[in-house]
Coordinates of N, CA, C and O in Angstrom, one line a residue:
X5 N 105.8 83.9 129.2 CA 107.0 83.4 128.3 C 107.8 84.4 129.2 O 109.0 83.9 129.4
X6 N 107.3 85.7 129.8 CA 108.6 86.4 130.1 C 108.5 86.4 131.6 O 109.5 87.0 132.2
X7 N 107.7 85.4 132.4 CA 107.7 85.5 133.7 C 109.4 85.0 133.8 O 109.6 84.2 133.8
X8 N 110.0 86.2 135.2 CA 110.9 85.8 135.6 C 111.2 84.1 136.4 O 112.3 84.1 136.9
X9 N 110.0 83.4 136.8 CA 110.2 82.6 137.6 C 110.0 81.4 136.6 O 110.6 79.9 136.8
X10 N 109.0 81.3 135.8 CA 108.7 80.0 135.0 C 108.7 80.5 133.4 O 108.1 79.7 132.7
X11 N 108.9 81.4 133.0 CA 109.2 81.7 131.5 C 110.5 81.6 131.1 O 111.2 80.6 131.5
X12 N 110.9 82.1 129.8 CA 112.1 81.9 129.1 C 112.1 80.6 128.2 O 111.1 80.1 128.4
X13 N 113.0 80.3 127.6 CA 112.8 79.3 126.6 C 112.9 78.0 126.9 O 112.3 77.2 126.9
X14 N 113.6 77.9 128.2 CA 113.6 76.7 128.9 C 112.5 76.5 130.1 O 112.4 75.5 130.7
X15 N 111.5 77.5 130.2 CA 110.6 77.4 131.3 C 111.1 77.3 132.7 O 110.2 77.1 133.6
X16 N 112.5 78.0 132.7 CA 113.1 78.2 134.2 C 113.3 79.6 134.4 O 114.0 79.6 135.6
X17 N 112.6 80.4 133.7 CA 112.2 81.6 134.3 C 113.2 82.6 133.3 O 114.2 82.2 132.5
X18 N 112.5 83.9 132.6 CA 113.1 84.9 131.9 C 114.3 85.5 132.6 O 114.5 85.9 133.6
X19 N 115.5 85.1 132.1 CA 116.9 85.8 132.7 C 116.5 87.1 132.6 O 116.1 87.6 131.3
X20 N 117.1 87.7 134.1 CA 117.9 88.7 133.7 C 118.5 89.5 132.9 O 119.4 88.7 132.5
X21 N 118.1 90.5 132.0 CA 118.8 91.2 130.8 C 119.0 90.3 129.4 O 119.3 90.8 128.4
X22 N 118.0 89.3 129.3 CA 117.8 88.7 128.2 C 117.0 89.7 127.4 O 115.6 89.9 127.5
X23 N 117.6 89.8 126.0 CA 116.7 90.4 125.0 C 115.4 90.3 124.5 O 115.7 88.6 124.7
X24 N 115.0 90.8 124.0 CA 113.3 90.4 123.4 C 113.5 90.6 122.0 O 113.7 91.5 121.3
X25 N 112.9 89.5 121.2 CA 113.2 89.7 119.8 C 111.4 89.4 119.3 O 110.4 88.8 120.1
X26 N 110.9 89.8 118.2 CA 109.9 90.0 117.8 C 109.2 88.6 117.4 O 108.1 88.1 117.5
X27 N 110.3 87.9 117.0 CA 109.9 86.6 116.6 C 109.5 85.7 117.7 O 108.4 84.7 117.8
X28 N 109.7 86.0 119.4 CA 109.2 85.2 120.3 C 108.0 85.9 120.5 O 106.9 85.0 121.1
X29 N 107.9 87.2 120.5 CA 106.6 87.7 120.6 C 105.2 87.2 119.9 O 104.3 86.7 119.8
X30 N 105.9 86.5 118.2 CA 104.9 86.4 117.2 C 104.7 84.6 117.7 O 103.7 84.0 117.9
X31 N 105.7 83.9 118.2 CA 105.4 82.6 118.9 C 104.5 82.4 119.8 O 103.6 81.5 119.8
X32 N 104.8 83.7 120.7 CA 103.9 83.5 122.1 C 102.1 84.2 121.6 O 101.3 83.5 122.0
X33 N 101.9 85.1 120.2 CA 100.5 85.3 120.1 C 100.3 84.0 119.3 O 98.9 83.5 119.4
X34 N 101.1 83.2 118.7 CA 100.2 82.3 118.0 C 99.8 80.9 119.0 O 99.1 80.5 118.5
X35 N 100.6 81.2 119.7 CA 100.3 80.2 120.9 C 98.8 80.1 121.8 O 98.3 79.4 122.2
X36 N 98.2 81.7 121.5 CA 97.2 82.1 122.1 C 96.0 81.3 121.2 O 95.8 81.4 120.0
X37 N 95.0 80.8 122.0 CA 93.8 80.0 121.4 C 93.2 80.9 120.7 O 92.6 82.1 121.3
X38 N 92.8 80.7 119.8 CA 91.9 81.7 118.5 C 92.6 82.7 117.8 O 91.9 83.4 116.9
X39 N 93.7 82.8 118.0 CA 94.5 83.5 116.9 C 95.2 82.7 115.9 O 95.8 81.7 116.2
X40 N 94.6 83.2 114.6 CA 94.9 82.6 113.4 C 96.0 83.0 112.7 O 97.0 82.5 112.0
X41 N 96.5 84.5 113.3 CA 97.3 84.9 112.0 C 97.8 86.2 113.0 O 97.0 86.9 113.6
X42 N 98.8 87.0 113.0 CA 99.1 88.4 113.4 C 99.5 89.0 112.3 O 100.2 88.8 111.3
X43 N 98.7 90.0 112.0 CA 98.8 91.0 110.8 C 99.8 92.0 110.9 O 100.6 92.1 109.9
X44 N 100.3 92.6 112.0 CA 101.4 93.1 112.7 C 102.1 93.3 113.6 O 101.6 92.9 114.5
X45 N 103.6 93.4 113.8 CA 104.0 93.7 114.9 C 104.7 95.0 115.0 O 105.7 94.8 114.0
X46 N 104.6 95.9 116.2 CA 106.0 96.7 115.8 C 106.5 96.7 117.4 O 105.8 96.5 118.1
X47 N 107.9 96.4 117.0 CA 108.6 96.9 118.2 C 109.3 97.9 118.6 O 109.6 98.7 117.1
X48 N 109.2 98.9 119.3 CA 109.6 100.1 119.4 C 110.6 100.5 120.8 O 110.2 100.2 121.7
X49 N 111.4 101.2 120.7 CA 112.2 101.8 121.4 C 112.8 103.0 121.0 O 113.2 103.1 119.8
X50 N 112.7 104.0 122.1 CA 113.8 105.5 121.6 C 114.9 105.2 121.9 O 115.4 106.4 121.5
X51 N 115.9 104.5 122.5 CA 117.0 104.1 122.5 C 117.9 103.6 121.5 O 117.7 102.5 121.5
X52 N 118.7 104.2 120.6 CA 119.3 103.6 119.6 C 120.6 102.6 120.1 O 120.6 101.7 119.4
X53 N 120.7 102.8 121.5 CA 121.6 101.6 121.7 C 120.7 100.3 121.9 O 121.4 99.0 122.0
X54 N 119.7 100.4 122.5 CA 118.9 99.2 122.6 C 118.2 98.2 121.6 O 117.7 97.5 121.5
X55 N 118.5 99.1 120.4 CA 117.8 98.4 118.9 C 118.5 97.2 118.6 O 119.8 97.2 118.5
X56 N 118.1 95.9 118.3 CA 118.6 94.8 117.0 C 118.3 94.9 115.7 O 116.9 94.9 116.1
X57 N 119.1 95.2 115.4 CA 118.6 95.3 113.8 C 118.7 94.2 113.0 O 120.0 93.5 113.4
X58 N 118.0 93.9 111.8 CA 118.7 93.2 110.9 C 118.5 93.7 109.7 O 117.3 93.9 109.2
X59 N 119.8 94.1 108.8 CA 119.6 95.1 108.2 C 119.1 96.4 108.9 O 119.5 97.2 109.5
X60 N 117.7 97.1 108.3 CA 117.3 98.4 108.5 C 115.9 98.2 109.3 O 115.5 98.9 110.1
X61 N 115.8 96.6 109.6 CA 114.5 96.4 110.4 C 114.7 96.1 111.7 O 116.0 95.4 112.2
X62 N 114.0 96.7 112.8 CA 114.1 96.3 114.3 C 113.8 95.0 114.3 O 112.4 95.0 114.4
X63 N 114.3 94.1 115.0 CA 113.7 93.0 115.2 C 113.7 92.3 116.7 O 113.3 91.4 117.2
X64 N 114.1 93.4 117.3 CA 114.2 92.9 118.9 C 114.9 94.4 119.6 O 115.2 95.2 119.4
X65 N 114.7 94.2 121.1 CA 115.4 95.1 121.8 C 116.2 94.5 122.9 O 115.9 93.7 123.5
X66 N 117.2 95.1 122.8 CA 118.4 95.1 124.1 C 117.9 95.3 125.4 O 117.7 96.4 125.8
X67 N 117.8 94.3 126.5 CA 118.0 94.9 127.7 C 119.3 94.9 128.7 O 120.0 94.4 128.0
X68 N 119.4 95.7 129.4 CA 120.5 95.7 130.7 C 120.7 94.4 131.2 O 119.6 94.1 131.7
X69 N 121.9 94.3 132.1 CA 121.9 93.1 132.8 C 120.9 93.1 133.8 O 120.5 91.9 134.5
X70 N 120.7 94.3 134.3 CA 119.8 93.9 135.6 C 118.2 94.3 135.2 O 117.2 94.5 136.2
X71 N 117.9 94.2 134.0 CA 116.2 94.4 133.6 C 115.6 93.2 133.3 O 116.1 92.3 132.6
X72 N 114.3 93.6 133.3 CA 113.3 92.3 133.2 C 112.3 92.8 132.3 O 112.3 94.3 132.2
X73 N 111.3 92.3 131.8 CA 110.2 92.7 130.7 C 108.9 92.5 131.6 O 108.6 91.4 132.5
X74 N 108.1 93.5 131.5 CA 106.9 93.4 132.0 C 106.0 93.4 130.8 O 105.9 94.1 130.1
X75 N 105.1 92.2 130.4 CA 104.5 92.1 129.4 C 102.9 91.9 130.0 O 102.1 91.2 130.8
X76 N 102.2 92.4 129.3 CA 100.5 92.8 129.6 C 99.7 92.1 128.3 O 99.6 93.0 127.7
X77 N 99.2 90.9 128.1 CA 98.8 90.3 127.1 C 97.2 91.2 126.8 O 97.1 91.2 125.6
X78 N 96.8 91.5 127.6 CA 95.2 92.2 127.5 C 95.5 93.7 126.9 O 94.9 94.0 126.4
X79 N 96.2 94.2 127.5 CA 96.8 95.5 127.0 C 97.2 95.3 125.6 O 97.4 96.1 125.0
X80 N 98.4 94.5 125.2 CA 98.5 94.4 124.0 C 99.9 95.2 123.9 O 100.4 95.2 122.7
X81 N 100.4 95.5 125.4 CA 101.8 96.0 125.3 C 102.9 95.1 126.1 O 102.5 94.4 126.7
X82 N 104.1 95.6 125.5 CA 105.2 95.1 126.5 C 106.1 96.1 127.0 O 106.3 96.9 126.3
X83 N 106.2 96.4 128.1 CA 107.2 97.5 128.8 C 108.5 96.7 129.4 O 108.7 95.6 129.8
X84 N 109.2 97.8 128.9 CA 110.8 97.4 129.9 C 111.0 98.0 131.2 O 110.5 99.4 131.1
X85 N 111.3 97.5 132.4 CA 111.5 98.1 133.5 C 112.9 97.9 134.0 O 113.5 96.5 134.0
X86 N 113.3 99.1 134.8 CA 114.9 98.8 135.2 C 115.1 99.9 136.4 O 114.0 100.5 136.6
X87 N 115.9 99.5 137.5 CA 116.2 100.0 138.4 C 117.0 101.1 138.4 O 118.2 100.8 137.5
X88 N 116.7 102.2 138.3 CA 117.2 103.6 138.4 C 117.3 104.2 139.7 O 116.2 104.7 140.2
X89 N 118.5 104.6 140.1 CA 118.5 105.4 141.4 C 117.8 104.7 142.7 O 117.1 105.5 143.4
X90 N 117.5 103.3 142.6 CA 117.2 102.2 143.6 C 115.3 102.1 143.4 O 115.0 101.8 144.4
X91 N 115.1 102.7 141.9 CA 113.4 102.6 142.3 C 113.3 102.0 140.9 O 114.0 102.3 139.9
X92 N 112.5 101.0 140.5 CA 112.1 100.6 139.2 C 111.1 101.7 138.6 O 110.3 102.1 139.2
X93 N 111.7 101.8 137.2 CA 111.2 102.9 136.6 C 111.1 102.2 134.9 O 111.9 101.4 134.5
X94 N 109.9 102.6 134.4 CA 109.8 101.9 132.6 C 110.5 102.7 132.0 O 110.9 104.0 132.3
X95 N 111.4 102.0 131.3 CA 112.6 102.4 130.5 C 112.3 102.3 128.8 O 113.1 102.9 128.1
X96 N 111.4 101.8 128.8 CA 111.3 101.6 127.3 C 109.6 100.7 127.1 O 109.5 100.0 128.0
X97 N 109.1 100.6 125.6 CA 107.8 99.8 125.7 C 107.9 99.4 123.9 O 108.8 100.1 123.3

């Protein structure tokens, strides 16, 4: 889903800087064979400027225009990476 070449809503690549929403993660998990339901999903970011809220609920994480998502389904984590000072660094999870 988050692949920069074949992911994204249209299957043409996840765009640089496109925000990530919990509803999209739930849809991704729902498509996994053998998954009947998801008991809980936590989206976490330490940066208040990146938080996308629905009332008081964190529903997504805002990315900067040059950032991509690194998704590791087997690890169960999603990490956000960005270029800082010419090198890629994890900026959130």
